[in-house]
Tab-separated table of C-alpha atoms and ligand atoms in Angstrom:
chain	number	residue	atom	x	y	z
A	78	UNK	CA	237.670	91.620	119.930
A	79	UNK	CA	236.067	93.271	122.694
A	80	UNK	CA	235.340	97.036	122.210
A	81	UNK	CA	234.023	97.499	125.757
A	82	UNK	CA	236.450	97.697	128.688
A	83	UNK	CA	237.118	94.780	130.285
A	84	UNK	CA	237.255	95.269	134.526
A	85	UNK	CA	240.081	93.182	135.433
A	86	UNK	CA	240.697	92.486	139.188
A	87	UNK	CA	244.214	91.684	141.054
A	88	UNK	CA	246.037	92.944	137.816
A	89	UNK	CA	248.500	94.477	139.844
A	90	UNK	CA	249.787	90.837	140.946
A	91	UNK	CA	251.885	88.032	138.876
A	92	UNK	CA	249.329	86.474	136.852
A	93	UNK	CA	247.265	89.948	136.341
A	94	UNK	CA	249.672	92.167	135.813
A	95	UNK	CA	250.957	89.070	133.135
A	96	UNK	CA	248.032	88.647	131.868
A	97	UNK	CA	247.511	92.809	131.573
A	98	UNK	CA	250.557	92.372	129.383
A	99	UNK	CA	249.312	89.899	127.270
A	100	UNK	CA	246.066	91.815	126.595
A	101	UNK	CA	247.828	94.316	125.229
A	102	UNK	CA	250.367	92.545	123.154
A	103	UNK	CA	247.384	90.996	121.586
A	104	UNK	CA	245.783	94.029	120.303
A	105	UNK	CA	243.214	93.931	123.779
A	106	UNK	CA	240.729	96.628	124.046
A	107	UNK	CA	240.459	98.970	126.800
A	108	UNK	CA	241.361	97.870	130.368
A	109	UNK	CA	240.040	98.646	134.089
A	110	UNK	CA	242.247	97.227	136.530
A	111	UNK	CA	241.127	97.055	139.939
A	112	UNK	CA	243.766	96.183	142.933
A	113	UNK	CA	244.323	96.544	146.707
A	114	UNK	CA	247.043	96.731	146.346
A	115	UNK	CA	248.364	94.593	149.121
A	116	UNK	CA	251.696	93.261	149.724
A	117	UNK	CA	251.407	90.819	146.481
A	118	UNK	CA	250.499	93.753	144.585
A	119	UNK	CA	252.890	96.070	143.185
A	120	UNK	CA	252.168	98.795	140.555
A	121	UNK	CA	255.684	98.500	138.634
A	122	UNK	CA	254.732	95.092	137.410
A	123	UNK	CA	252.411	97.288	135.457
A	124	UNK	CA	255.490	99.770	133.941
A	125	UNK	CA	256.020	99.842	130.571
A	126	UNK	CA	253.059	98.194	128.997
A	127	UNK	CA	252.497	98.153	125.421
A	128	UNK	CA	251.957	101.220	123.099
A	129	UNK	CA	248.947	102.587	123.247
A	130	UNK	CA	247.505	100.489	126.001
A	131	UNK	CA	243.974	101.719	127.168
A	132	UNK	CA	245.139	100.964	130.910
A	133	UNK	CA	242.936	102.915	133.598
A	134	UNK	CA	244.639	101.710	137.257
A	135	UNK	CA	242.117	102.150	140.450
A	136	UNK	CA	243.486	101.665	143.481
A	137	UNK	CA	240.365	99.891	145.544
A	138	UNK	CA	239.201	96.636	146.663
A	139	UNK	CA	236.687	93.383	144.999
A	140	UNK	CA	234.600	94.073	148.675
A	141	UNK	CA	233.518	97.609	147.764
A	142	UNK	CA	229.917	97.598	146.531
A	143	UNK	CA	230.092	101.358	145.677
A	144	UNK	CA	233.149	101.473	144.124
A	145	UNK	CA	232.598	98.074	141.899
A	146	UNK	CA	229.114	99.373	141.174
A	147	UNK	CA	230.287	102.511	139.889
A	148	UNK	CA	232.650	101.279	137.903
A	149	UNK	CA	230.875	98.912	136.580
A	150	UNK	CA	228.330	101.728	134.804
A	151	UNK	CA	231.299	104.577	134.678
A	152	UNK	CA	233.051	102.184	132.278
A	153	UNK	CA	229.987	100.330	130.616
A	154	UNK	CA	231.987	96.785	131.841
A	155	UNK	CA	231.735	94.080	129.042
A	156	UNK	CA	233.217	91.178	131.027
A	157	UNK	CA	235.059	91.062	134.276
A	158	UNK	CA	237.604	88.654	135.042
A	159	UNK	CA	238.541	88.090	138.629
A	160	UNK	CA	241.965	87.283	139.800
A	161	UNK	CA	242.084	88.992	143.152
A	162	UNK	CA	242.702	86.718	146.115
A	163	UNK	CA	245.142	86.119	148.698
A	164	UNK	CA	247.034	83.153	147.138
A	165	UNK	CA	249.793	81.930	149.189
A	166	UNK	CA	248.964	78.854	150.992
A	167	UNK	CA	251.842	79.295	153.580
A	168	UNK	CA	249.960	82.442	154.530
A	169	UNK	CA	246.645	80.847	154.840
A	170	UNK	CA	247.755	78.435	157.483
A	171	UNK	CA	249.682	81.117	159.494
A	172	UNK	CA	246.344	83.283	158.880
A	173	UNK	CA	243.648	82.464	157.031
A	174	UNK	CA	241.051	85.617	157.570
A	175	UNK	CA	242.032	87.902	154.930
A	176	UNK	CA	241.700	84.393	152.490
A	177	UNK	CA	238.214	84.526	153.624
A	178	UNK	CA	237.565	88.140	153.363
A	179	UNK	CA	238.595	88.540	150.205
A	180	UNK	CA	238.600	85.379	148.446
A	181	UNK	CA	235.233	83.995	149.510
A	182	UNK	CA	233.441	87.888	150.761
A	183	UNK	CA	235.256	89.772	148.041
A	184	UNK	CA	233.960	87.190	145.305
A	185	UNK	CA	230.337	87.132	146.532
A	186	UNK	CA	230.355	90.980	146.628
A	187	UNK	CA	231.710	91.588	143.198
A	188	UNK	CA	228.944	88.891	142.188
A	189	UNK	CA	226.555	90.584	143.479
A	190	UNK	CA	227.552	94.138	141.938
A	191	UNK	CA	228.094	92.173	138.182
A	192	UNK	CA	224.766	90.701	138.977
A	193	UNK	CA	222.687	93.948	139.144
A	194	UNK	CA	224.695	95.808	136.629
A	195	UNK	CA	223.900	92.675	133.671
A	196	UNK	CA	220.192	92.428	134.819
A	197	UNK	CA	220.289	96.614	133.429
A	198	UNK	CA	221.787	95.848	130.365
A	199	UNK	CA	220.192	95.867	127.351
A	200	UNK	CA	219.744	91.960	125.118
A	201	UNK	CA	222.415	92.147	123.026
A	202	UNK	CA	224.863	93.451	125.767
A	203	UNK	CA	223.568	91.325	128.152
A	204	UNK	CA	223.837	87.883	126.215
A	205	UNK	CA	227.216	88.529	125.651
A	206	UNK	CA	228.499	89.766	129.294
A	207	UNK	CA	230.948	87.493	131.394
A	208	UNK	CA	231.845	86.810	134.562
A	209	UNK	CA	235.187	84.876	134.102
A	210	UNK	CA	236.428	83.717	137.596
A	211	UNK	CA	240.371	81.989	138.096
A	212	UNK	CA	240.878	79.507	140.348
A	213	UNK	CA	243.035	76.661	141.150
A	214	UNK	CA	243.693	72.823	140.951
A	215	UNK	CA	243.986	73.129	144.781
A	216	UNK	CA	240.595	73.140	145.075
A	217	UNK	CA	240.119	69.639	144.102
A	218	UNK	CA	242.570	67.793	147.288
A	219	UNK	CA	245.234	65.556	147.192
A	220	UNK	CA	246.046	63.123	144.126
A	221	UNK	CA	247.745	59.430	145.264
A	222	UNK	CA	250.698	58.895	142.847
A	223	UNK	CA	248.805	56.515	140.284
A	224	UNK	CA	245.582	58.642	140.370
A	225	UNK	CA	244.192	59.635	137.256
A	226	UNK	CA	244.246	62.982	137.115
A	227	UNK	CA	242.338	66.003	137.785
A	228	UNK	CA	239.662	66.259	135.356
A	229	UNK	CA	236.452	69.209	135.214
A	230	UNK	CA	234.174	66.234	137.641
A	231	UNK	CA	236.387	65.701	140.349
A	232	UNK	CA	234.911	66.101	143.439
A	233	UNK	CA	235.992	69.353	145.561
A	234	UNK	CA	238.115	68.106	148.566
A	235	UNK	CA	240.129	71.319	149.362
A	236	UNK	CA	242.890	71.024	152.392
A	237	UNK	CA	244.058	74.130	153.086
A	238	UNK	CA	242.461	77.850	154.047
A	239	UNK	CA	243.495	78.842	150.804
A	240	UNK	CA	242.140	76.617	148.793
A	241	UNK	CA	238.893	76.217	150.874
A	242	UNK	CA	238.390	79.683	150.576
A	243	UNK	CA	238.969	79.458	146.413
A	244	UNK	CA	236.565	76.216	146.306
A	245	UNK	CA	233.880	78.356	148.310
A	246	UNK	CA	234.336	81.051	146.034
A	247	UNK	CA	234.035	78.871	142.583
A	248	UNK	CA	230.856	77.450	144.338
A	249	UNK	CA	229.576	81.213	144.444
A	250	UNK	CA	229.995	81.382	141.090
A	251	UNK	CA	228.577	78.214	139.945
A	252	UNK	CA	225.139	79.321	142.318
A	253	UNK	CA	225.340	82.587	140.776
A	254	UNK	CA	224.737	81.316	137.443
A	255	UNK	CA	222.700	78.530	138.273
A	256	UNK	CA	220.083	80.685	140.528
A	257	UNK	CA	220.198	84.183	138.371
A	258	UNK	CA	221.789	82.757	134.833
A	259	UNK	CA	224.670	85.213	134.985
A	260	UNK	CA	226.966	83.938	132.916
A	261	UNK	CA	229.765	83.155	133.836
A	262	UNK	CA	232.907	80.845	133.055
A	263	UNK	CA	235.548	79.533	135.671
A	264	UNK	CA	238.987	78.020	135.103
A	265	UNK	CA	241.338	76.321	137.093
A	266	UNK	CA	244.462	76.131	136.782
A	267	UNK	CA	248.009	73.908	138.341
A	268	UNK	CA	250.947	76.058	139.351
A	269	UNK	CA	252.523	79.080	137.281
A	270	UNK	CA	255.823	80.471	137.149
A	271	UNK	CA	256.998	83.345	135.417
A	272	UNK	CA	258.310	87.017	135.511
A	273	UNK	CA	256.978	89.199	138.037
A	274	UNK	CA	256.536	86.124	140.486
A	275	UNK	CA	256.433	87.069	144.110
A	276	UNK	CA	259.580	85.570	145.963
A	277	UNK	CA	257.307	83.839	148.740
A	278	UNK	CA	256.651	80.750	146.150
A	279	UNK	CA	259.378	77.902	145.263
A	280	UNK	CA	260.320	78.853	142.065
A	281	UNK	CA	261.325	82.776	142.282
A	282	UNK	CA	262.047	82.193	146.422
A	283	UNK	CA	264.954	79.206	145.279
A	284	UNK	CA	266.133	81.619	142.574
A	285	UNK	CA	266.357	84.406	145.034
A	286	UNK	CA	268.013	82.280	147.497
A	287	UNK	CA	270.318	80.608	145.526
A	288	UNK	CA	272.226	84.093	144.264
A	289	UNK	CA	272.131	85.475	147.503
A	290	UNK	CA	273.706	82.361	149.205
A	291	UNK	CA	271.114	81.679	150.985
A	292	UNK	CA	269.535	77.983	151.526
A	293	UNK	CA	266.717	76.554	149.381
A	294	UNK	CA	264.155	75.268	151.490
A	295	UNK	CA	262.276	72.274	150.558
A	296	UNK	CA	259.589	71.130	152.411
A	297	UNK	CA	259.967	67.286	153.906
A	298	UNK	CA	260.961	64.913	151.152
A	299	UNK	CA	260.859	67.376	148.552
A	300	UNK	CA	258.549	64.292	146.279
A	301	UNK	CA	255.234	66.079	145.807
A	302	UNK	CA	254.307	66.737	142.616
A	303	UNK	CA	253.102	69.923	141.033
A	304	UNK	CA	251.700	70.517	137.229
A	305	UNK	CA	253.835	73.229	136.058
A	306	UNK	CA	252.765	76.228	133.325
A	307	UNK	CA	254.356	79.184	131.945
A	308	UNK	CA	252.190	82.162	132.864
A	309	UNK	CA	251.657	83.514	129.272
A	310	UNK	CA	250.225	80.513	128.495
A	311	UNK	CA	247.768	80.587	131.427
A	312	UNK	CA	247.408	83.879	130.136
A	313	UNK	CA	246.739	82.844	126.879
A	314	UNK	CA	244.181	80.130	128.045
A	315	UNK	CA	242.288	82.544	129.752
A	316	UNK	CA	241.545	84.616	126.829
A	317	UNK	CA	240.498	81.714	124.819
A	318	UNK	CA	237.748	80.476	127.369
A	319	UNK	CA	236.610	84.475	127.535
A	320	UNK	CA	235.988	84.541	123.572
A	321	UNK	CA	235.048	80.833	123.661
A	322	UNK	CA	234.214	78.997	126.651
A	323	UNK	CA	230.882	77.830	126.982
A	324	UNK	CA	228.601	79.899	129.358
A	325	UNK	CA	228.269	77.955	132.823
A	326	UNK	CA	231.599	75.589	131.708
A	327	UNK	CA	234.242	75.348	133.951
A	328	UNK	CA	238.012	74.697	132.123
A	329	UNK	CA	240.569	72.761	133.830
A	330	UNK	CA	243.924	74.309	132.391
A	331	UNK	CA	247.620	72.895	133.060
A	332	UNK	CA	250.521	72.118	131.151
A	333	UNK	CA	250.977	67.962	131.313
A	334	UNK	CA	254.000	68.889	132.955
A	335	UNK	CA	254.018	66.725	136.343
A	336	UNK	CA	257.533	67.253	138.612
A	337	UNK	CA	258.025	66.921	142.176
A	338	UNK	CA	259.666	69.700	144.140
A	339	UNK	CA	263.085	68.448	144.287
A	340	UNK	CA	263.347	67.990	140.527
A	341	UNK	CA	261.883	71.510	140.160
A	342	UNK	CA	264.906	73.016	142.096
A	343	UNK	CA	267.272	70.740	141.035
A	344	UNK	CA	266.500	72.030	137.483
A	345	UNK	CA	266.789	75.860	138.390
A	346	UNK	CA	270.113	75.100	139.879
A	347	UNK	CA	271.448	74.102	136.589
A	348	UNK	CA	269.799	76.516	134.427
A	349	UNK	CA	271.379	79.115	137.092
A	350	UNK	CA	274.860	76.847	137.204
A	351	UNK	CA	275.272	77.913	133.247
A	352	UNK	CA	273.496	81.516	133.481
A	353	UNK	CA	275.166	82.718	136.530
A	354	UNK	CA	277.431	80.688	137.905
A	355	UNK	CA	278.317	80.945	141.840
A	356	UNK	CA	281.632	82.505	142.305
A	357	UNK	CA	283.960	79.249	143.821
A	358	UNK	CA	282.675	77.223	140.718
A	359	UNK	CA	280.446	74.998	143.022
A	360	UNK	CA	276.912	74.114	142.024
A	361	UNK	CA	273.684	75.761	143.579
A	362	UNK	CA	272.283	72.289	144.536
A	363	UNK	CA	274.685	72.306	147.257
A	364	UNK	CA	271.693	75.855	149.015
A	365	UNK	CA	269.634	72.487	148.874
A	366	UNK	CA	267.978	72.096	152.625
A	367	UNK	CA	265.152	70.257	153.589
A	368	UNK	CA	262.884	72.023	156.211
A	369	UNK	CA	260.296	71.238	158.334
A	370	UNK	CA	256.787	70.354	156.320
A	371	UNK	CA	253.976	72.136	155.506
A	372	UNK	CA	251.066	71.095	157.294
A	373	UNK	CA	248.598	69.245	155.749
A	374	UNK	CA	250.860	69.799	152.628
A	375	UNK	CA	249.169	68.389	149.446
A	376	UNK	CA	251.486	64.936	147.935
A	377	UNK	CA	250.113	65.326	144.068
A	378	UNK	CA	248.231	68.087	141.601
A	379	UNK	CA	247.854	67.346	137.924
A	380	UNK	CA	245.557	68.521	135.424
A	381	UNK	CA	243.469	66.983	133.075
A	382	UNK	CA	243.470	69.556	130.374
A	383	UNK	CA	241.751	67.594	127.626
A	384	UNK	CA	238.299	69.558	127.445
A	385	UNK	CA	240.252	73.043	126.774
A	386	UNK	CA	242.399	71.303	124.238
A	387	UNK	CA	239.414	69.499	122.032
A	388	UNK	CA	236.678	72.640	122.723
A	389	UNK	CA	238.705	75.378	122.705
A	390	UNK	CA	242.063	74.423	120.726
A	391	UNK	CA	244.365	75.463	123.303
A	392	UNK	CA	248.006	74.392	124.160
A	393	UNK	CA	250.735	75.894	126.219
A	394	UNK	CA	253.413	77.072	123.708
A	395	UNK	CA	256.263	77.002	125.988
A	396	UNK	CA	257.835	73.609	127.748
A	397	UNK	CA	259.323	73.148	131.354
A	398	UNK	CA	262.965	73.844	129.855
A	399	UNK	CA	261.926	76.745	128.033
A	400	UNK	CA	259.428	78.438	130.325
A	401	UNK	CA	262.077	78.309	133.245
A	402	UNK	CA	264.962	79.276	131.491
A	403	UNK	CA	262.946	82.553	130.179
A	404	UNK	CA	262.228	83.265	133.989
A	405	UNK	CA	265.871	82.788	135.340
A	406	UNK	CA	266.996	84.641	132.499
A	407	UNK	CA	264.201	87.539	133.364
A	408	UNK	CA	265.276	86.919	137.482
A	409	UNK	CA	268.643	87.831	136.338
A	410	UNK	CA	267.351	91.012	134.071
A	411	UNK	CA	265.704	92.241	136.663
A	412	UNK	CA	267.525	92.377	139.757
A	413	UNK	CA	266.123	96.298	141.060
A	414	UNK	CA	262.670	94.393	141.150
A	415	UNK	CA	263.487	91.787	143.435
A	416	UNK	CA	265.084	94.255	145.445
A	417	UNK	CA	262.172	96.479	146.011
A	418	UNK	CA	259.535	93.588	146.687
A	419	UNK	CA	261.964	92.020	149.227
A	420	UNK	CA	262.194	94.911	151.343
A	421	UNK	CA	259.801	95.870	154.105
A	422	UNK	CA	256.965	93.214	154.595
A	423	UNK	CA	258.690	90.574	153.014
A	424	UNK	CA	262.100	90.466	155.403
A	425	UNK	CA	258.938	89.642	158.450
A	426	UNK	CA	257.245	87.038	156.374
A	427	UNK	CA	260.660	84.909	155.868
A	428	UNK	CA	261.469	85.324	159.364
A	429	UNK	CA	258.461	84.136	160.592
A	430	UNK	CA	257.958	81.464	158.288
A	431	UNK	CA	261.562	79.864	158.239
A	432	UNK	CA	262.358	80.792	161.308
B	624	NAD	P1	249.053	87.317	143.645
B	624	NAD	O1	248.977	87.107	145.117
B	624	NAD	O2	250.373	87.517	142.994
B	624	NAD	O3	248.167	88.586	143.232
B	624	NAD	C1	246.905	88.851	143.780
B	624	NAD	C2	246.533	90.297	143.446
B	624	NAD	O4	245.217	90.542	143.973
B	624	NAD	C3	247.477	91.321	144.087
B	624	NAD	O5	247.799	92.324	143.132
B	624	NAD	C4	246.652	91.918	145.223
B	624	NAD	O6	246.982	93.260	145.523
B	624	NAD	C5	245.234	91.787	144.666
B	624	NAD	N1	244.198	91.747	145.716
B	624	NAD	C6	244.203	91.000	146.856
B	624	NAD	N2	243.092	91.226	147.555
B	624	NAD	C7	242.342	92.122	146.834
B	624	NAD	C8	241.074	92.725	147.025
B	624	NAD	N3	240.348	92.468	148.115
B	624	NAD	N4	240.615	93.567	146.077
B	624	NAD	C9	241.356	93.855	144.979
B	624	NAD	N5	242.574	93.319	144.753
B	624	NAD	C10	243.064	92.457	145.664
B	624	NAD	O7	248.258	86.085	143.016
B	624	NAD	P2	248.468	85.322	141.623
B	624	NAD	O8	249.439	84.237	141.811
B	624	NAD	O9	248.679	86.327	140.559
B	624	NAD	O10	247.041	84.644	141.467
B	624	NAD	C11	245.974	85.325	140.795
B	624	NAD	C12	244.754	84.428	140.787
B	624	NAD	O11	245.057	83.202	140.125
B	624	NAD	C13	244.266	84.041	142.187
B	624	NAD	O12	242.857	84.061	142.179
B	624	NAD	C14	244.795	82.629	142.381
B	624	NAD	O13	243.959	81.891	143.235
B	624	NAD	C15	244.740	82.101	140.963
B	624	NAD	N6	245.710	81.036	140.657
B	624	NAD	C16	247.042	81.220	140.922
B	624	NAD	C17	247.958	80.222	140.586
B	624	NAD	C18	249.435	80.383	140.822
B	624	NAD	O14	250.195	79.440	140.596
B	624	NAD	N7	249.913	81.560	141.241
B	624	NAD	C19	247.487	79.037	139.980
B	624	NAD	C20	246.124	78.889	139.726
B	624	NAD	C21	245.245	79.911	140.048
B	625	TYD	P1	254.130	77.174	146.319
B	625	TYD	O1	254.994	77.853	145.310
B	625	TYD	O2	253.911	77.831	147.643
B	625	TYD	O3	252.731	76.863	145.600
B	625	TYD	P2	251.499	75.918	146.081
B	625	TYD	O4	251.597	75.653	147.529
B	625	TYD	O5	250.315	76.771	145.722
B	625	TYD	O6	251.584	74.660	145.241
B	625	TYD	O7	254.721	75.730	146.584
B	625	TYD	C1	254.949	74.820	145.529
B	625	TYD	C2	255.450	73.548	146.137
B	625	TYD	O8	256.748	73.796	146.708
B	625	TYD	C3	254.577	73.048	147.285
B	625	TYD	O9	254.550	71.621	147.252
B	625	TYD	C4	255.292	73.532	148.525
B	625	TYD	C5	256.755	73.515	148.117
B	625	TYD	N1	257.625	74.527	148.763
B	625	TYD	C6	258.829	74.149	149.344
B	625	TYD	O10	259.209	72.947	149.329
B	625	TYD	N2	259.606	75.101	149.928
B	625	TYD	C7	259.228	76.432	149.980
B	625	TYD	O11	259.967	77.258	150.569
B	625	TYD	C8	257.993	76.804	149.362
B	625	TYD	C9	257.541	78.242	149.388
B	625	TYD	C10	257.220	75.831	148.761
């Protein structure tokens, strides 16, 4: 267990601010979370964290030397693990310069701050720093629907801003290492649901949808295929490559769980049909409405998660069934959240996007 804080970035967001939960749970040392704050970032997903949590919040951005620098030696950083980005590809395509800003800029300056804070370190402290950097599957194209799938040596053939901007920023961190030996570790991982979820992506959008009557939007055919995994156990993947993963290594992670998009909602309609069922007795299915496509949309992700499995021992603990039901049921729990995050910004982003 690490003694030294760990500088966590974008832990105000879904998987952060899960896996800021998770750290905690599991007895985690002390924590530095840095966020923007933007409008994926929202400091309630942070309330109510475990007892005695050694939480410090800054409010600041990945592209600040200064600030990273300084906290970097304020806190005497141990390993930093970097999950700020802009992450909605939907975004990217209707504007893709903040993806570059802070997903490829934002990386290459925290980088370079991590960089000259480890070269100061003493030996002992410095052999055991890490740079641990998330990413996606998205960064390695479009599958055809007998491909094998994703595995660590796939080539990079990103398709969208967002995922351009992620594959540019992985190659950062592979050069970083490779030129200066900081040592780093990258994953990449298929598509998470969860609590705390932003309502922009399919899952908590169709669950939001659905009990406020509203149509579920599925893009063309609704038939490409996504890996899915619950968050904690993204969460709890990450933590094993940190203690584990091989300096240098990049870790595919996913959940073997391949389903295309109609089957996803499909699903959520009848885990919604038992837990809250609509008032005339009719199903959800029937929000069902297929929109115009995404361009360039991506037909097939799945992950190869073999090498985390046999290095590390890692598995997802929760299935499809179970993992979604947990988030409809938490959807449900926590209706004053959804509320807030679909005020404001949000009510401009669904009118521009399904307009
Ligand atoms: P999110 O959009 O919910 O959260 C991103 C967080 O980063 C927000 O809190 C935001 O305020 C913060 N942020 C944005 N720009 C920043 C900046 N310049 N400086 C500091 N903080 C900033 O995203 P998420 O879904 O939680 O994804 C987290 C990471 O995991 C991303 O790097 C993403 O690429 C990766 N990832 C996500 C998924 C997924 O299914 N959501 C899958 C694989 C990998
Ligand atoms: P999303 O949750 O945006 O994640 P990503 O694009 O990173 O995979 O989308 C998941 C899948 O669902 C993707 O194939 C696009 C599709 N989709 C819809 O069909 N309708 C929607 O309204 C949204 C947001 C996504």
């Amino acid at each position: 267990m690490m003694l030294m804080p760990l500088l966590l970035t974008g832990g105000a967001g879904f998987i952060g601010s899960n896996f800021v939960r998770d750290w905690f749970e599991t007895g985690g040392g002390p924590l530095v979370n840095l966020d923007k704050l933007t409008y994926a970032g929202n400091p309630r997903n942070l309330e109510g964290l475990a007892p005695g949590a050694q939480h410090t919040f800054v409010h600041g951005d990945i592209a600040d030397r200064d600030l990273v620098s300084e906290l970097l030696e304020r806190h005497q950083i141990s390993a930093i693990v970097n999950f700020a980005a802009e992450s909605h590809v939907d975004r990217s395509i209707h504007g893709p310069e903040d993806f570059i800003q802070t997903n490829i800029v934002g990386t290459f300056r925290l980088l370079e701050c991590a960089r000259a804070y480890w070269s100061g370190l003493p030996t002992g402290r410095k052999e055991a720093f890490r740079f641990l950097h998330v990413s996606t599957d998205e960064v390695y194209g479009s599958l055809g629907p007998s491909d094998p799938a994703f595995t660590e040596l796939n080539r990079y053939e990103p398709n969208s801003p967002y995922s351009a901007s992620k594959a540019a920023s992985d190659h950062l961190v592979r050069a970083y290492h490779h030129t200066y030996g900081l040592p780093v570790l990258t994953t990449n991982c298929s598509n998470n649901y969860g609590p705390y979820h932003f309502p922009e992506k399919l899952i908590p959008l169709c669950i939001h949808n659905a009990l406020a009557g509203k149509p579920l939007p599925i893009y063309g055919d609704g038939q490409q295929v996504r890996d899915w995994l619950y968050v904690r156990d993204h969460c709890s993947a990450i933590r094993r490559v940190l203690e584990g993963g091989r300096v240098g290594e990049v870790y595919n992670i996913g959940g073997w769980n391949e389903k295309p998009n109609l089957d996803v909602v499909r699903t959520l309609c009848a885990i919604l049909d038992r837990e809250s069922p609509r008032s005339d007795g009719r199903s959800y299915a029937e929000q069902i409405t297929f929109v115009k496509d995404r361009p360039g949309h991506d037909r097939r992700y799945a992950i190869d998660a073999r090498k985390i499995e046999s290095e590390l021992g890692w598995r997802p603990s929760e299935t499809f069934e179970t993992g979604l039901h947990k988030t409809v049921r938490w959807y449900l729990d926590h209706a004053e959240w959804v509320r807030q995050v679909t005020s404001g910004e949000y009510r401009t982003w669904v009118a521009t996007q399904y307009a």
